[in-house]
Coordinates of C-alpha atoms in Angstrom, one line a residue:
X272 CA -36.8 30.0 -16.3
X273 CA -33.6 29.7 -17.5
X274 CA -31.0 32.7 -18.1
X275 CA -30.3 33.8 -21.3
X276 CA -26.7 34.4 -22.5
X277 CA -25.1 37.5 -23.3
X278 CA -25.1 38.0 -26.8
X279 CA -21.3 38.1 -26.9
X280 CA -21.7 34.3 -25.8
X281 CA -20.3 32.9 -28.5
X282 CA -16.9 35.3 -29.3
X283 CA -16.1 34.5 -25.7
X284 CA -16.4 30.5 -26.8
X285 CA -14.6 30.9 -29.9
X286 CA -11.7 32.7 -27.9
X287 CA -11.5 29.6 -25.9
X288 CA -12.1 26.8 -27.9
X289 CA -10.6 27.9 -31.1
X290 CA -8.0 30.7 -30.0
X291 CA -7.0 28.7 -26.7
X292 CA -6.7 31.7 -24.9
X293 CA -6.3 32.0 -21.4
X294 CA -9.3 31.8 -18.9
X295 CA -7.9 34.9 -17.6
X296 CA -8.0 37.1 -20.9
X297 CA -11.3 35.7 -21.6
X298 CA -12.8 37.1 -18.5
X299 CA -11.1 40.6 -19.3
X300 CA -12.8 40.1 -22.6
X301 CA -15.8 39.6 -21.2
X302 CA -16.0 42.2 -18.6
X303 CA -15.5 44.8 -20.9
X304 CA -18.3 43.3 -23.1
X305 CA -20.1 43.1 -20.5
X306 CA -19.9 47.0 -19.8
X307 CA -20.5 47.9 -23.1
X308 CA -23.7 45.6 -23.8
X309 CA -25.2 47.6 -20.5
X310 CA -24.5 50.7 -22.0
X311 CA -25.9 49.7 -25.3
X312 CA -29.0 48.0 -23.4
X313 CA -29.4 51.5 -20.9
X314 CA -29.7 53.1 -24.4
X315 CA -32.4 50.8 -26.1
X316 CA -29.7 49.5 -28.3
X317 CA -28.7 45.8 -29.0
X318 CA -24.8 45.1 -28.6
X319 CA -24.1 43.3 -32.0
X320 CA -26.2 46.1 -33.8
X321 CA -24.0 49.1 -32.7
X322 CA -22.8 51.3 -34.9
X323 CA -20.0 53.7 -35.1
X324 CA -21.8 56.5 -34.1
X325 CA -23.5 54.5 -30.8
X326 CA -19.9 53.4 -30.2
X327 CA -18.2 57.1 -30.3
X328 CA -21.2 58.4 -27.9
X329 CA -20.3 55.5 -25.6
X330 CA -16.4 56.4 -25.8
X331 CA -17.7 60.5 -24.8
X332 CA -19.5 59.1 -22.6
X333 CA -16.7 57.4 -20.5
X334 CA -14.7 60.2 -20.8
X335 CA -17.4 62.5 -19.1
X336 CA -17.7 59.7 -16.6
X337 CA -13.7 59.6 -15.7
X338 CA -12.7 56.3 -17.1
X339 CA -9.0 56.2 -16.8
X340 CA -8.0 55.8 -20.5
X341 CA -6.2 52.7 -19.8
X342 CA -9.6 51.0 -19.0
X343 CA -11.0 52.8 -22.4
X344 CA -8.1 51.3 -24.2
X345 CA -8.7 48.1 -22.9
X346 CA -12.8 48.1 -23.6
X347 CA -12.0 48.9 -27.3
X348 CA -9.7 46.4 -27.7
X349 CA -12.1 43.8 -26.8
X350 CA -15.1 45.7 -29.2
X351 CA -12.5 45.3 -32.1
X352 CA -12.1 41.8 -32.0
X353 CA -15.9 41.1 -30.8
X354 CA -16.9 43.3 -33.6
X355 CA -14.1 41.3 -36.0
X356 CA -15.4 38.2 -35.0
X357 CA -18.8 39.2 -36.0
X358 CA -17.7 40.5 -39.5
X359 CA -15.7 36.8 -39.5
X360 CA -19.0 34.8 -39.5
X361 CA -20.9 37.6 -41.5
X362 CA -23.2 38.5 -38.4
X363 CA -22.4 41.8 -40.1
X364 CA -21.2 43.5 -43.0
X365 CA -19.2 46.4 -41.5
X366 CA -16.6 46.9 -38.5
X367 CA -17.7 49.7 -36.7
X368 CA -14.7 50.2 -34.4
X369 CA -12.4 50.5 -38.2
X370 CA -12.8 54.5 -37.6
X371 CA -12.7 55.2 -34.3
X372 CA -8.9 55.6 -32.6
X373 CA -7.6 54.0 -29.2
X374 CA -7.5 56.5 -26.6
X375 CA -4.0 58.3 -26.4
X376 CA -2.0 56.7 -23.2
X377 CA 0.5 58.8 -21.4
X378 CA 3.5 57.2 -21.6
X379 CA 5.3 56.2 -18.0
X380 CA 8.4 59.1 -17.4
X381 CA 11.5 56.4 -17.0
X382 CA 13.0 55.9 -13.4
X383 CA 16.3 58.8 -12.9
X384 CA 18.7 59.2 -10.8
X385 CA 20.2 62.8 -9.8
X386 CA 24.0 63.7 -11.0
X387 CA 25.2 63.6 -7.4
X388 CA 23.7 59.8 -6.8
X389 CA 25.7 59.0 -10.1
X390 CA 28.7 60.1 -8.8
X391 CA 28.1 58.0 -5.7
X392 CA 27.2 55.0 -7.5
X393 CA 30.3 55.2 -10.1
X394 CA 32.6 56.0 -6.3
X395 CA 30.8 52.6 -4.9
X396 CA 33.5 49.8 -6.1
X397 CA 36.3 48.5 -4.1
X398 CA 39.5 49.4 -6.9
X399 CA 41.8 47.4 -5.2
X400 CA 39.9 44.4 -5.8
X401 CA 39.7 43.1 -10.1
X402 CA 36.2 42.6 -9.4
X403 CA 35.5 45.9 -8.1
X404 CA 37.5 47.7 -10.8
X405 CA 35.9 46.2 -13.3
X406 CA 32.6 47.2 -11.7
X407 CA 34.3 50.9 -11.6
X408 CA 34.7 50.2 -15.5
X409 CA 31.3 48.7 -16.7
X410 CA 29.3 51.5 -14.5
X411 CA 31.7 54.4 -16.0
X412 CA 30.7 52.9 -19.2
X413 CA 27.5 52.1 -18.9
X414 CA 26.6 56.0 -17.5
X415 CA 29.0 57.3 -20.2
X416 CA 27.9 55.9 -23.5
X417 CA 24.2 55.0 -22.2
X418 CA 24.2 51.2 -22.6
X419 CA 21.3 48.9 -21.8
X420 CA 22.7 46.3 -19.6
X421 CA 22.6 43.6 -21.9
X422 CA 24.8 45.5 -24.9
X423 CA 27.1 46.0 -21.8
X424 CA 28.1 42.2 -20.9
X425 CA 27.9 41.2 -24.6
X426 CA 30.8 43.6 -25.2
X427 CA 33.5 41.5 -26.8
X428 CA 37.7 43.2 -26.5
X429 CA 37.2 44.4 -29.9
X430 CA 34.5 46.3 -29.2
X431 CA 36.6 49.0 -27.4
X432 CA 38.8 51.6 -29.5
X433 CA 40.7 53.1 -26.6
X434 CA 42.9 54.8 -29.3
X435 CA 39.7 56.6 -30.4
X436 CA 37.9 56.6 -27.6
X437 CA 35.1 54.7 -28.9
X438 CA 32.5 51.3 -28.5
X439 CA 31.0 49.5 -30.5
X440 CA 27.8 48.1 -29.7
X441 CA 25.2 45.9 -31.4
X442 CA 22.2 46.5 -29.9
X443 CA 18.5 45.7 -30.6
X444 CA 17.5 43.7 -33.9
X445 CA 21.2 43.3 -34.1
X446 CA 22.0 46.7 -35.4
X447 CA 25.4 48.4 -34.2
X448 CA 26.5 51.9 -33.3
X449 CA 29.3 53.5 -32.3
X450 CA 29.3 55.2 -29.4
X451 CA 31.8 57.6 -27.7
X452 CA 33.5 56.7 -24.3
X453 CA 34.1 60.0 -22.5
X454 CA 37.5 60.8 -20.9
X455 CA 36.3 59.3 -17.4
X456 CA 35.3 56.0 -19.2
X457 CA 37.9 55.5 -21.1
X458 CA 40.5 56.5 -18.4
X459 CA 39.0 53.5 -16.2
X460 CA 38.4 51.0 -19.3
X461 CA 42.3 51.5 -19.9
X462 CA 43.1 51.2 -15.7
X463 CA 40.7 47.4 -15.9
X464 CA 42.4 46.4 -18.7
X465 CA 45.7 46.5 -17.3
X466 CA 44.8 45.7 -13.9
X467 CA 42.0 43.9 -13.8
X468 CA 41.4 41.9 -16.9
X469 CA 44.2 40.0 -16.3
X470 CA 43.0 39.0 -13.0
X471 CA 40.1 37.3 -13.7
X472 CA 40.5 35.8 -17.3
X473 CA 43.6 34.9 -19.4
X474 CA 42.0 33.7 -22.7
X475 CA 38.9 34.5 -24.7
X476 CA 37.4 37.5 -25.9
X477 CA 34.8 38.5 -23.5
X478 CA 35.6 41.9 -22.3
X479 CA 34.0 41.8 -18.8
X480 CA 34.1 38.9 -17.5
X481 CA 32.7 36.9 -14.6
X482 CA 34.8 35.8 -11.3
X483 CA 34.3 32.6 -13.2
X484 CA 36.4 34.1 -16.6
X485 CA 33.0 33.4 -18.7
X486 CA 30.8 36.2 -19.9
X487 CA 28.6 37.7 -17.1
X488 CA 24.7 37.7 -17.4
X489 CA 22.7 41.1 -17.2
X490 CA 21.1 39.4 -13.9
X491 CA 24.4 39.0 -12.6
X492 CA 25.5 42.8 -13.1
X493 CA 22.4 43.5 -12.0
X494 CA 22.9 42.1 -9.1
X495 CA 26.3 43.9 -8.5
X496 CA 24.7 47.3 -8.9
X497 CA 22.4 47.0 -6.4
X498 CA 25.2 46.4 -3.8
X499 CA 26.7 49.1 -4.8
X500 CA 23.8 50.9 -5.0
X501 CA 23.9 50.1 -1.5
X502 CA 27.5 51.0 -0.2
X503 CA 26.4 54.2 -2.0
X504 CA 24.0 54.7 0.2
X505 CA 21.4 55.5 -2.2
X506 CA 17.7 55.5 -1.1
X507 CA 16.3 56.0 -4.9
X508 CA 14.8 52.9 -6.9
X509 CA 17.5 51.2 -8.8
X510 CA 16.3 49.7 -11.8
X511 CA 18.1 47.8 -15.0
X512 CA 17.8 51.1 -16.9
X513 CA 18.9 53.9 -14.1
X514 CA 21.9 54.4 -15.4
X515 CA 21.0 54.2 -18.9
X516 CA 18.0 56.6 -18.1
X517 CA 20.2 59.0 -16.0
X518 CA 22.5 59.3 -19.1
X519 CA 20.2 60.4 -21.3
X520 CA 18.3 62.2 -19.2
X521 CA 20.9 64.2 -18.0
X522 CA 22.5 64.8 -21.9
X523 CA 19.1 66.5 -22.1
X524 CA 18.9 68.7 -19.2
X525 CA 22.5 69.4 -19.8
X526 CA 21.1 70.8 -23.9
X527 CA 21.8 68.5 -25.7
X528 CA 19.9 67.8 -29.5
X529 CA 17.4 65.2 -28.8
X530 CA 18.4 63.3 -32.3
X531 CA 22.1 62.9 -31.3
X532 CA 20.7 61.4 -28.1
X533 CA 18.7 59.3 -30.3
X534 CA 21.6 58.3 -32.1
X535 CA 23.5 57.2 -29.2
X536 CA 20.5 55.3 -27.2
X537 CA 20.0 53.5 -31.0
X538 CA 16.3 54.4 -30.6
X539 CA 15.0 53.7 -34.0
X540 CA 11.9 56.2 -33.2
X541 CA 12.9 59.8 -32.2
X542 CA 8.9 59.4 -30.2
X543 CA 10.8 57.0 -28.3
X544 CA 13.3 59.5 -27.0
X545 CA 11.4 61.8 -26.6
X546 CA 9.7 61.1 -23.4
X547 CA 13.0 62.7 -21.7
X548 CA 12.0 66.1 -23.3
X549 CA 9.0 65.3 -20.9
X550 CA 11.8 64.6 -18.2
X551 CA 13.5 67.9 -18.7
X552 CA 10.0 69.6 -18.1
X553 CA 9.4 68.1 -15.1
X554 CA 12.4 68.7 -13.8
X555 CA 12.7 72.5 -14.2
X556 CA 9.0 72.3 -13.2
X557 CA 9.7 71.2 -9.6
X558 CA 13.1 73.5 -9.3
X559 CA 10.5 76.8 -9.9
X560 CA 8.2 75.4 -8.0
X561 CA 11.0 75.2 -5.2
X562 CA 12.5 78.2 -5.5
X563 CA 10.8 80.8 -7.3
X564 CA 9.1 83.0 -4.4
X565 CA 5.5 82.8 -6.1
X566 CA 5.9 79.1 -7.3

């Protein structure tokens, strides 16, 4: 006798014939289904019949049972679009999944490094060498005015007002701020650009350039702050975003209002900075927890 198919059969076609999907999503899609048609069938209910209610004692029910929320997350996506696709070829008249919300997933706390492994990473380059000092001056900078590394080696001369001791970046969906330099930044901007600049490019505008006098890719830089990461001596994770992380981070631990840090990261969400509130907790959470004689 031959096996019936899963009444969520077809969706999984249409994803591939029509949507061209991979085969890889379409097996997500169709694990999850799978789960949930169990559910419904462990309840004397028929998958393509479920209603809201059938679908928010389902969600309770994976939350009793421990689901990470990721895995919930994922299991509603696919019951939207199965549920959409249904609605599509009037299988129904009504989207039950329309009320019901996506479970709330905790955002990831960014990678930071402590003051003291700043200072030792910024210490790292060789400053009698161009290439080292303008290392010196792209990490400075980078720490100083919180940078992603991209804005960094896109940075053209007249970016830098070392008059006013200030940059100007363009930074995601092409929209510029100006950020301050810092005294420490600004004193080693001024020492490359006398010293180093020269060195490695004569004409052009690019303000940190490769050994090669063209501008330097992030994967390049990259690159060079991992070795210094490693003259440093540093045992913590580097990632794209430490330093960038580590600025803001320690702006906040340091008091500082969470919308001018906004403001200088160019987040155009204050939700987006504010995972280093989070951050901040953490922090002080662990220092009572070491040192306070009932923590």
């Amino acid at each position: 006798m031959a096996k019936s198919l899963p009444p969520y059969q077809p969706f999984l076609d249409h994803l591939l014939l029509v949507e061209r999907l991979s085969a890889r999503t379409i097996d997500s899609y169709g694990r999850d289904l799978k789960a949930l048609n169990d559910w419904a069938q462990g309840q004397g209910l028929a998958l393509e019949q479920l209603d809201t209610e059938a679908l928010r004692c389902h969600l309770d029910w994976r939350a009793s049972a421990g689901y990470k929320a990721s895995s919930t997350a994922r299991l509603m996506t696919a019951a939207k679009r199965y549920y959409g696709f249904l609605l599509q070829e009037k299988q129904r008249g009504d989207d039950p999944t329309a009320p019901l919300l996506r479970p709330r997933l905790a955002r990831p706390l960014p990678k930071s490094i402590s003051e003291a492994d700043v200072e030792a990473l910024l210490a790292a380059p060789n400053l009698e060498d161009p290439l080292g000092l303008r290392d010196k001056a792209m990490l400075e900078l980078l720490y100083a005015a919180g940078l992603r590394i991209s804005e960094l080696v896109g940075l053209s001369r007249d970016c830098v007002n070392l008059r006013q001791g200030l940059v100007r970046v363009i930074g995601k969906g092409d929209k510029e701020r100006i950020v301050p330099m810092g005294e420490e930044a600004l004193h080693w901007l001024d020492q490359y650009l006398k010293y180093g600049r020269p060195e490695l490019i004569r004409d052009g505008d690019v303000l940190f350039p490769s050994q090669r006098g063209q501008q330097m890719t992030r994967q390049t830089f990259w690159h060079r702050i991992k070795l210094h990461g490693q003259v440093a001596g540093l045992k913590s994770d580097l990632s794209p975003h430490t330093l960038r992380h580590a600025f803001a981070t320690h702006l906040v631990n340091h008091g500082a209002d969470l919308r001018v840090v906004q403001m200088l990261l160019g987040h155009a969400d204050l939700s987006t900075t504010q995972i280093y509130t989070q951050v901040a907790r953490e922090r002080l959470k662990r220092f009572h927890e070491q040192h306070h004689p009932r923590g």
